[in-house]
Coordinates of N, CA, C and O in Angstrom, one line a residue:
M531 N -4.0 -7.1 18.6 CA -5.3 -7.7 18.4 C -6.1 -6.5 17.7 O -6.6 -5.4 18.0
A532 N -6.6 -6.8 17.0 CA -7.5 -6.1 15.8 C -8.8 -6.4 16.8 O -9.0 -7.2 17.5
E533 N -9.6 -4.8 16.5 CA -10.5 -4.6 17.3 C -11.6 -5.5 15.8 O -11.9 -5.8 14.7
D534 N -12.9 -6.1 16.9 CA -14.1 -6.9 16.6 C -14.9 -6.5 15.6 O -15.4 -6.3 16.8
T535 N -14.9 -5.7 14.7 CA -16.4 -4.9 14.8 C -17.1 -6.1 13.7 O -16.7 -6.7 12.7
E536 N -18.2 -5.2 13.5 CA -19.1 -5.8 12.2 C -18.6 -5.9 11.2 O -18.9 -7.0 10.4
D537 N -17.9 -4.7 10.4 CA -17.4 -4.5 9.4 C -16.7 -6.2 8.8 O -16.3 -5.9 8.3
N538 N -15.3 -5.4 10.4 CA -14.4 -6.9 10.1 C -14.9 -8.3 9.5 O -14.2 -8.8 9.1
R539 N -16.0 -8.6 11.0 CA -16.3 -9.8 10.6 C -16.8 -9.6 9.2 O -16.8 -11.2 9.0
D540 N -17.7 -9.0 8.8 CA -18.6 -9.2 7.4 C -17.1 -9.6 6.2 O -17.2 -10.2 5.3
T541 N -16.7 -8.4 6.4 CA -15.2 -8.7 5.2 C -13.7 -9.4 5.6 O -13.6 -9.5 4.6
G542 N -13.9 -10.1 7.0 CA -12.5 -10.9 7.2 C -11.3 -9.8 7.4 O -10.5 -10.1 7.2
A543 N -11.3 -8.4 7.0 CA -10.0 -7.2 6.5 C -9.6 -8.0 8.9 O -10.9 -7.3 9.3
V544 N -8.6 -7.2 8.5 CA -8.1 -7.3 10.5 C -7.9 -5.2 10.6 O -7.5 -4.8 9.6
S545 N -9.1 -4.2 11.3 CA -8.4 -3.3 11.8 C -7.1 -3.0 12.5 O -6.6 -3.4 13.3
D546 N -6.2 -2.4 11.7 CA -5.0 -1.6 12.4 C -5.1 -0.4 12.4 O -3.9 0.5 12.4
K547 N -6.4 0.5 12.8 CA -6.2 1.9 12.6 C -6.1 2.1 14.5 O -4.9 3.1 14.0
R548 N -5.8 1.7 15.4 CA -4.4 1.9 16.4 C -3.6 2.1 16.2 O -2.3 2.7 16.1
E549 N -3.0 0.6 15.6 CA -1.2 1.2 14.9 C -0.9 2.5 14.1 O -0.1 2.2 13.8
R550 N -1.8 2.1 13.3 CA -1.6 3.1 12.3 C -2.0 5.2 13.0 O -0.6 5.5 12.6
E551 N -2.3 5.1 14.1 CA -2.3 6.3 14.9 C -1.4 5.9 15.8 O 0.0 7.7 15.3
Q552 N -0.8 5.5 16.5 CA 0.6 4.9 17.1 C 1.6 5.4 15.9 O 2.7 6.1 16.4
A553 N 1.4 4.7 14.9 CA 2.7 5.1 13.7 C 3.1 6.7 13.4 O 4.1 7.0 12.6
L554 N 2.1 7.7 13.4 CA 1.8 8.4 13.2 C 2.4 9.6 13.9 O 2.6 10.8 14.4
D555 N 2.5 9.3 15.5 CA 2.9 9.6 16.3 C 4.9 10.1 16.5 O 5.8 9.3 16.1
P556 N 5.3 11.6 16.0 CA 6.3 12.4 15.6 C 7.6 11.7 16.9 O 8.5 12.1 16.2
S557 N 6.8 11.7 17.9 CA 8.1 11.6 18.7 C 8.7 10.0 18.9 O 8.9 9.9 19.8
R558 N 7.8 9.1 18.3 CA 8.4 7.6 18.1 C 8.6 7.2 16.6 O 8.3 7.8 15.7
S559 N 9.8 6.0 17.0 CA 10.2 6.2 15.2 C 9.2 4.0 15.3 O 9.0 3.4 16.0
F560 N 8.9 3.9 14.3 CA 8.2 3.1 13.6 C 8.8 2.0 12.6 O 9.4 2.9 11.1
I561 N 8.9 0.3 12.2 CA 8.5 0.3 10.6 C 7.9 0.1 10.7 O 6.9 -0.8 11.7
V562 N 7.6 -0.2 9.1 CA 5.9 -0.5 8.4 C 6.3 -2.0 8.0 O 6.9 -1.3 6.8
Q563 N 5.6 -2.5 8.1 CA 5.7 -4.0 7.4 C 3.8 -3.8 6.9 O 3.4 -3.8 7.9
A564 N 4.1 -4.2 5.8 CA 2.9 -5.0 5.6 C 2.3 -5.6 3.8 O 3.2 -4.7 3.3
P565 N 1.4 -5.9 3.7 CA 1.6 -6.4 2.5 C 1.2 -5.1 1.3 O 0.5 -4.2 1.6
A566 N 1.8 -5.8 -0.3 CA 1.2 -4.6 -1.5 C -0.3 -4.6 -0.9 O -1.3 -5.3 -0.9
G567 N -0.8 -3.0 -1.7 CA -1.2 -2.0 -1.3 C -2.5 -2.3 -0.3 O -3.5 -1.9 -0.3
S568 N -1.3 -2.3 0.8 CA -2.0 -2.2 2.2 C -2.6 -0.1 2.3 O -2.7 -0.7 3.8
G569 N -1.8 0.2 1.9 CA -1.3 1.9 2.6 C -0.5 2.0 2.9 O -0.1 3.3 4.0
K570 N 0.5 1.7 2.7 CA 2.3 1.8 3.6 C 2.3 3.1 3.3 O 2.9 3.5 4.0
T571 N 2.3 3.1 1.8 CA 3.0 4.9 1.7 C 1.9 5.5 1.6 O 2.4 6.7 2.1
A572 N 1.0 5.8 1.6 CA 0.0 7.0 2.9 C 0.5 6.7 3.7 O 0.2 7.9 4.3
L573 N 0.4 6.0 4.8 CA 0.3 6.0 5.7 C 2.3 7.4 6.4 O 2.3 8.0 7.2
L574 N 3.0 6.7 5.8 CA 4.2 7.0 5.5 C 4.1 8.5 5.5 O 5.3 9.3 5.5
I575 N 3.6 9.0 4.0 CA 3.1 10.2 3.9 C 2.3 10.6 5.0 O 2.8 12.4 4.5
Q576 N 1.3 10.8 5.4 CA 1.2 11.8 6.3 C 2.2 12.0 7.0 O 1.9 12.6 8.1
R577 N 2.8 10.4 7.5 CA 3.9 10.7 9.0 C 4.5 12.0 8.0 O 4.7 12.9 9.6
F578 N 4.8 12.2 7.3 CA 6.5 12.7 7.0 C 5.3 13.9 7.0 O 5.8 15.3 7.3
L579 N 4.5 14.4 6.3 CA 3.3 15.8 6.4 C 3.4 16.5 8.0 O 3.6 17.5 8.0
L580 N 3.1 15.1 8.9 CA 2.2 15.6 10.1 C 4.1 16.4 10.6 O 3.8 17.0 11.5
T581 N 4.4 15.2 10.3 CA 6.3 16.0 11.2 C 7.1 17.1 10.8 O 7.3 17.6 11.4
L582 N 6.8 17.7 9.3 CA 6.9 18.7 9.2 C 6.5 20.1 10.1 O 7.0 20.9 9.8
S583 N 5.0 19.6 10.0 CA 4.4 20.3 11.6 C 5.2 20.8 12.4 O 4.6 22.1 13.3
Y584 N 6.0 20.2 13.0 CA 7.3 20.1 14.3 C 8.6 20.5 14.5 O 8.8 21.2 15.2
V585 N 8.6 20.4 13.0 CA 10.2 20.8 13.3 C 10.9 22.1 13.1 O 10.0 23.3 12.4
S586 N 12.2 22.7 12.7 CA 12.3 24.1 13.0 C 12.8 24.0 10.9 O 13.0 25.0 10.1
R587 N 12.7 23.0 10.3 CA 13.2 23.4 8.8 C 13.3 22.0 8.1 O 13.3 20.6 8.5
P588 N 12.5 22.1 7.3 CA 12.1 20.8 6.4 C 12.7 19.5 6.3 O 12.4 18.5 6.4
E589 N 14.4 20.5 6.2 CA 15.3 18.6 5.5 C 16.1 17.8 7.3 O 15.8 17.0 7.0
E590 N 15.1 18.1 8.3 CA 15.1 17.5 9.4 C 14.1 16.2 9.6 O 14.4 15.1 10.0
V591 N 13.1 16.3 8.5 CA 13.0 14.9 7.9 C 12.6 13.9 7.3 O 13.0 14.6 5.9
L592 N 13.2 13.2 7.0 CA 13.7 12.5 5.8 C 12.9 11.1 6.1 O 12.5 9.7 6.8
A593 N 12.6 10.6 4.6 CA 11.8 9.7 4.5 C 12.7 9.0 3.2 O 13.1 9.1 2.5
I594 N 13.1 7.4 3.4 CA 14.2 6.5 3.0 C 13.5 5.2 2.5 O 13.0 4.1 2.7
T595 N 13.8 5.4 1.2 CA 13.0 3.5 0.4 C 14.3 3.1 0.4 O 14.6 3.5 0.3
F596 N 13.5 1.9 -0.4 CA 14.2 1.3 -1.2 C 14.7 1.6 -3.1 O 16.0 1.4 -3.3
T597 N 13.8 2.0 -3.8 CA 14.0 2.5 -5.0 C 14.1 4.0 -5.7 O 13.1 4.8 -4.8
K598 N 14.5 4.1 -6.6 CA 14.2 5.4 -7.3 C 13.1 5.9 -7.1 O 12.5 7.1 -7.4
K599 N 12.3 4.9 -8.3 CA 10.7 4.9 -8.5 C 10.2 5.0 -7.0 O 9.1 6.3 -7.0
A600 N 10.2 4.4 -6.0 CA 9.5 4.6 -5.0 C 10.0 5.9 -3.9 O 9.0 6.5 -3.5
A601 N 11.1 6.1 -4.4 CA 11.6 7.7 -3.4 C 10.7 8.9 -5.0 O 10.3 9.6 -4.0
S602 N 10.9 9.0 -6.2 CA 10.1 9.8 -6.6 C 9.1 10.0 -6.8 O 8.2 11.1 -6.5
E603 N 7.8 8.6 -6.5 CA 6.7 8.5 -6.4 C 6.2 9.8 -5.1 O 5.5 10.0 -4.6
M604 N 7.2 8.9 -4.1 CA 7.0 9.4 -2.4 C 7.3 10.8 -2.2 O 6.1 11.6 -2.2
H605 N 7.6 11.5 -3.1 CA 8.2 13.0 -3.0 C 6.7 13.3 -4.0 O 6.3 14.6 -3.4
E606 N 6.7 12.9 -5.3 CA 5.2 13.6 -5.9 C 4.8 13.3 -4.8 O 3.5 14.4 -5.4
R607 N 3.8 12.5 -4.1 CA 2.5 12.4 -3.4 C 2.8 13.3 -2.3 O 1.6 13.6 -2.3
I608 N 3.8 13.3 -1.7 CA 3.8 14.5 -0.4 C 3.6 16.0 -1.1 O 2.8 16.7 -0.7
Y609 N 4.4 16.4 -2.1 CA 4.0 17.8 -2.8 C 2.7 17.8 -3.4 O 2.5 19.1 -3.0
G610 N 2.4 16.9 -4.3 CA 1.0 16.7 -4.4 C 0.0 17.0 -3.4 O -0.9 17.6 -3.1
A611 N -0.2 16.4 -1.9 CA -0.6 16.7 -1.5 C -0.8 18.1 -1.1 O -1.8 18.9 -0.1
L612 N 0.9 18.9 -0.7 CA 1.0 20.3 -0.6 C 0.2 21.1 -1.5 O -0.7 22.3 -0.9
V613 N 0.5 20.8 -2.5 CA -0.4 21.6 -3.8 C -2.0 21.8 -3.4 O -2.5 22.3 -3.3
R614 N -2.5 20.3 -3.1 CA -4.0 20.3 -3.1 C -4.7 21.0 -1.7 O -5.4 21.7 -1.8
A615 N -4.0 21.1 -0.9 CA -3.7 21.6 0.5 C -3.8 23.1 0.4 O -4.8 23.8 0.9
E616 N -2.8 23.8 -0.7 CA -3.1 25.0 -0.3 C -4.4 25.4 -1.3 O -4.3 26.2 -1.6
A617 N -4.9 24.7 -2.5 CA -5.9 24.9 -3.6 C -7.1 24.6 -2.4 O -8.4 25.2 -3.2
G618 N -7.1 24.3 -1.4 CA -8.4 24.0 -0.8 C -9.4 22.4 -0.5 O -10.1 23.0 -0.7
T619 N -8.4 22.0 -1.1 CA -9.1 20.5 -1.9 C -9.6 20.3 -0.1 O -8.8 20.0 0.5
V620 N -11.1 19.9 -1.0 CA -11.7 18.5 0.0 C -10.8 17.3 0.1 O -11.9 16.5 -0.7
G621 N -11.1 16.0 1.1 CA -11.2 14.6 1.0 C -11.7 14.3 0.3 O -13.1 14.6 0.9
N622 N -11.7 13.2 0.3 CA -13.1 12.7 -0.4 C -13.5 11.1 0.7 O -14.8 10.7 1.2
D623 N -12.0 10.4 1.5 CA -12.7 9.7 2.9 C -11.8 10.4 3.6 O -11.0 11.2 3.5
E624 N -12.0 9.7 4.7 CA -11.0 9.4 6.2 C -9.5 9.6 5.7 O -8.7 10.8 6.3
N625 N -9.0 9.2 5.1 CA -7.5 9.4 5.1 C -7.3 10.1 4.1 O -6.1 10.4 4.3
S626 N -7.6 10.5 2.7 CA -7.6 11.9 2.0 C -7.6 13.4 2.9 O -7.1 14.3 2.6
R627 N -8.7 13.2 4.2 CA -9.5 14.3 5.0 C -7.9 14.7 5.4 O -7.3 15.4 5.6
A628 N -7.2 13.4 6.4 CA -6.2 13.4 7.4 C -5.2 13.9 6.7 O -4.0 14.8 7.0
E629 N -5.1 13.5 5.1 CA -3.8 14.0 5.0 C -3.5 15.3 4.0 O -2.7 15.8 4.6
L630 N -5.0 15.4 3.9 CA -5.3 16.7 3.7 C -4.8 17.8 4.7 O -4.3 19.0 4.9
D631 N -5.2 17.7 5.9 CA -4.6 17.9 6.8 C -3.4 18.8 7.5 O -3.1 19.4 8.2
Y632 N -3.5 17.1 7.6 CA -1.5 17.2 7.8 C -0.8 18.1 6.4 O 0.3 19.2 7.1
A633 N -1.2 17.9 5.5 CA -0.3 18.9 4.6 C -1.0 20.3 4.8 O 0.7 21.4 4.7
R634 N -2.1 20.5 5.3 CA -2.3 22.2 6.0 C -1.6 22.3 7.5 O -1.4 23.9 7.1
A635 N -1.2 21.7 8.1 CA -1.0 21.6 9.0 C 1.1 22.2 8.6 O 1.7 23.6 9.1
A636 N 1.5 21.4 7.2 CA 2.6 21.3 7.4 C 3.1 23.5 6.8 O 3.9 23.5 7.1
L637 N 2.1 23.3 6.1 CA 2.6 24.8 4.7 C 2.0 25.9 6.1 O 2.4 27.3 6.4
E638 N 1.1 25.8 7.4 CA 1.0 26.9 8.2 C 2.3 27.1 8.5 O 3.3 28.2 9.4
R639 N 3.1 25.9 9.0 CA 4.4 26.3 9.4 C 5.6 26.4 8.0 O 6.1 26.8 8.8
S640 N 5.4 25.8 6.7 CA 6.3 26.5 5.8 C 5.9 28.6 5.8 O 6.5 28.6 5.9
S641 N 4.9 28.5 6.1 CA 4.2 30.1 5.9 C 5.2 30.7 7.7 O 5.7 31.8 7.3
E642 N 4.5 30.3 8.2 CA 5.6 31.3 10.0 C 7.1 31.1 9.7 O 7.6 32.3 9.8
L643 N 7.6 29.8 9.1 CA 9.2 30.2 8.9 C 10.5 30.1 7.7 O 11.4 30.0 7.4
G644 N 9.0 30.7 6.9 CA 9.4 30.9 5.3 C 10.0 29.8 4.7 O 10.6 30.1 3.4
W645 N 9.8 28.6 4.2 CA 10.0 27.8 3.8 C 9.5 27.5 2.8 O 10.3 27.3 2.1
D646 N 8.2 28.0 2.3 CA 8.0 28.2 0.9 C 7.7 26.4 0.0 O 8.5 26.6 -0.8
L647 N 7.7 25.7 1.0 CA 7.5 24.5 0.2 C 7.2 24.3 -1.1 O 7.0 23.2 -1.7
V648 N 5.4 24.9 -1.0 CA 5.2 24.6 -2.3 C 6.6 25.0 -4.0 O 6.4 24.8 -4.5
E649 N 6.5 26.3 -3.1 CA 7.8 27.0 -4.3 C 8.9 25.6 -3.9 O 10.2 26.2 -5.5
N650 N 9.4 25.5 -3.1 CA 10.8 24.6 -3.1 C 10.5 23.0 -3.5 O 10.8 23.4 -1.7
P651 N 10.3 22.4 -3.9 CA 9.8 20.9 -3.4 C 11.1 20.1 -2.8 O 11.6 19.2 -2.4
A652 N 12.2 20.5 -3.4 CA 13.5 19.7 -3.5 C 14.0 20.0 -1.5 O 14.6 19.3 -1.5
R653 N 13.4 20.8 -0.9 CA 13.3 20.7 0.6 C 12.8 19.4 0.7 O 13.0 19.4 2.2
L654 N 11.9 18.9 0.5 CA 11.3 17.9 1.1 C 12.2 16.2 0.4 O 12.4 15.9 -0.5
Q655 N 12.9 15.7 1.5 CA 13.6 15.2 1.5 C 13.3 13.8 1.4 O 13.1 12.6 2.7
V656 N 13.2 12.8 0.8 CA 13.0 11.8 -0.3 C 13.9 10.6 -1.2 O 14.1 11.6 -1.8
Q657 N 14.2 9.8 0.4 CA 15.8 9.3 -1.0 C 15.5 8.4 -0.7 O 14.9 7.0 0.2
T658 N 16.8 7.2 -2.2 CA 16.9 6.1 -1.6 C 17.9 5.6 -0.2 O 18.1 6.5 -0.1
I659 N 18.3 4.4 0.0 CA 19.0 4.4 1.2 C 20.5 4.1 0.3 O 21.0 4.6 1.1
D660 N 20.5 3.8 -0.9 CA 22.0 4.5 -1.4 C 22.1 6.1 -1.7 O 22.8 6.0 -1.2
S661 N 21.2 7.2 -2.1 CA 21.1 8.0 -2.2 C 21.6 8.7 -1.1 O 22.8 9.2 -0.3
F662 N 21.1 7.7 0.1 CA 21.6 8.5 1.8 C 22.6 8.0 2.1 O 23.8 9.3 2.8
S663 N 23.3 6.4 1.7 CA 24.2 6.4 2.3 C 26.1 7.3 1.7 O 26.6 7.7 2.4
A664 N 25.9 7.6 0.5 CA 26.2 8.1 -0.2 C 26.8 9.8 0.1 O 27.7 10.6 0.3
A665 N 25.5 10.6 0.5 CA 25.4 11.5 1.1 C 26.1 11.6 2.3 O 26.8 12.3 3.0
L666 N 26.3 10.8 3.3 CA 26.6 10.8 4.3 C 28.3 10.1 4.2 O 29.5 11.3 4.4
A667 N 28.5 9.5 3.5 CA 29.7 9.2 2.9 C 30.9 10.7 2.3 O 32.0 10.7 2.3
R668 N 29.9 11.4 1.4 CA 30.2 12.8 1.0 C 31.0 14.1 2.3 O 31.3 14.2 2.2
R669 N 29.9 13.5 3.3 CA 30.4 15.0 4.1 C 31.3 14.3 5.4 O 31.8 14.7 6.1
M670 N 31.5 13.0 5.3 CA 33.0 12.6 5.8 C 33.9 12.0 5.7 O 34.1 10.2 5.6
P671 N 34.8 12.5 4.4 CA 35.3 11.6 3.5 C 36.8 11.1 4.1 O 36.9 9.6 4.0
L672 N 37.1 11.3 5.7 CA 38.3 11.3 6.1 C 38.1 9.8 7.0 O 38.3 8.4 6.8
M673 N 36.3 9.7 7.6 CA 36.1 8.3 8.1 C 35.7 7.6 7.1 O 36.0 6.2 7.6
S674 N 35.5 7.9 6.3 CA 34.7 6.6 5.3 C 36.3 6.3 4.2 O 35.6 5.1 3.3
K675 N 37.2 6.6 4.2 CA 38.6 6.6 3.2 C 37.9 6.5 1.3 O 38.3 5.5 1.2

């Protein structure tokens, strides 16, 4: 149920802040469904960056999309957030501040464990469903015949 705030009543917008916060919890799995332009990619980028700050290796975090274009865009946006965070950029709004905070946490983890994510962006795993499936099949050739 959406919160009924004065802003929401005026614009007709539905608040999904609680759901977005829950989707950022790296200990839980989520499916994100929403119309175009609603901020799905931004939310997934935040989750990706936040999750990087918890793992032992960046390859443990995987984002899967449908198209090469979407995978490329997401990879560029994740990498861009890391570069901006490293440069000390300050966000203009709540979402960009959160994204940069998560990127800073990921960079701190990267520094602790020697990942060098800004110098090694290929360690950021963003793939299409097809490329992920192909990678699985290559790992298990006997099982996949």
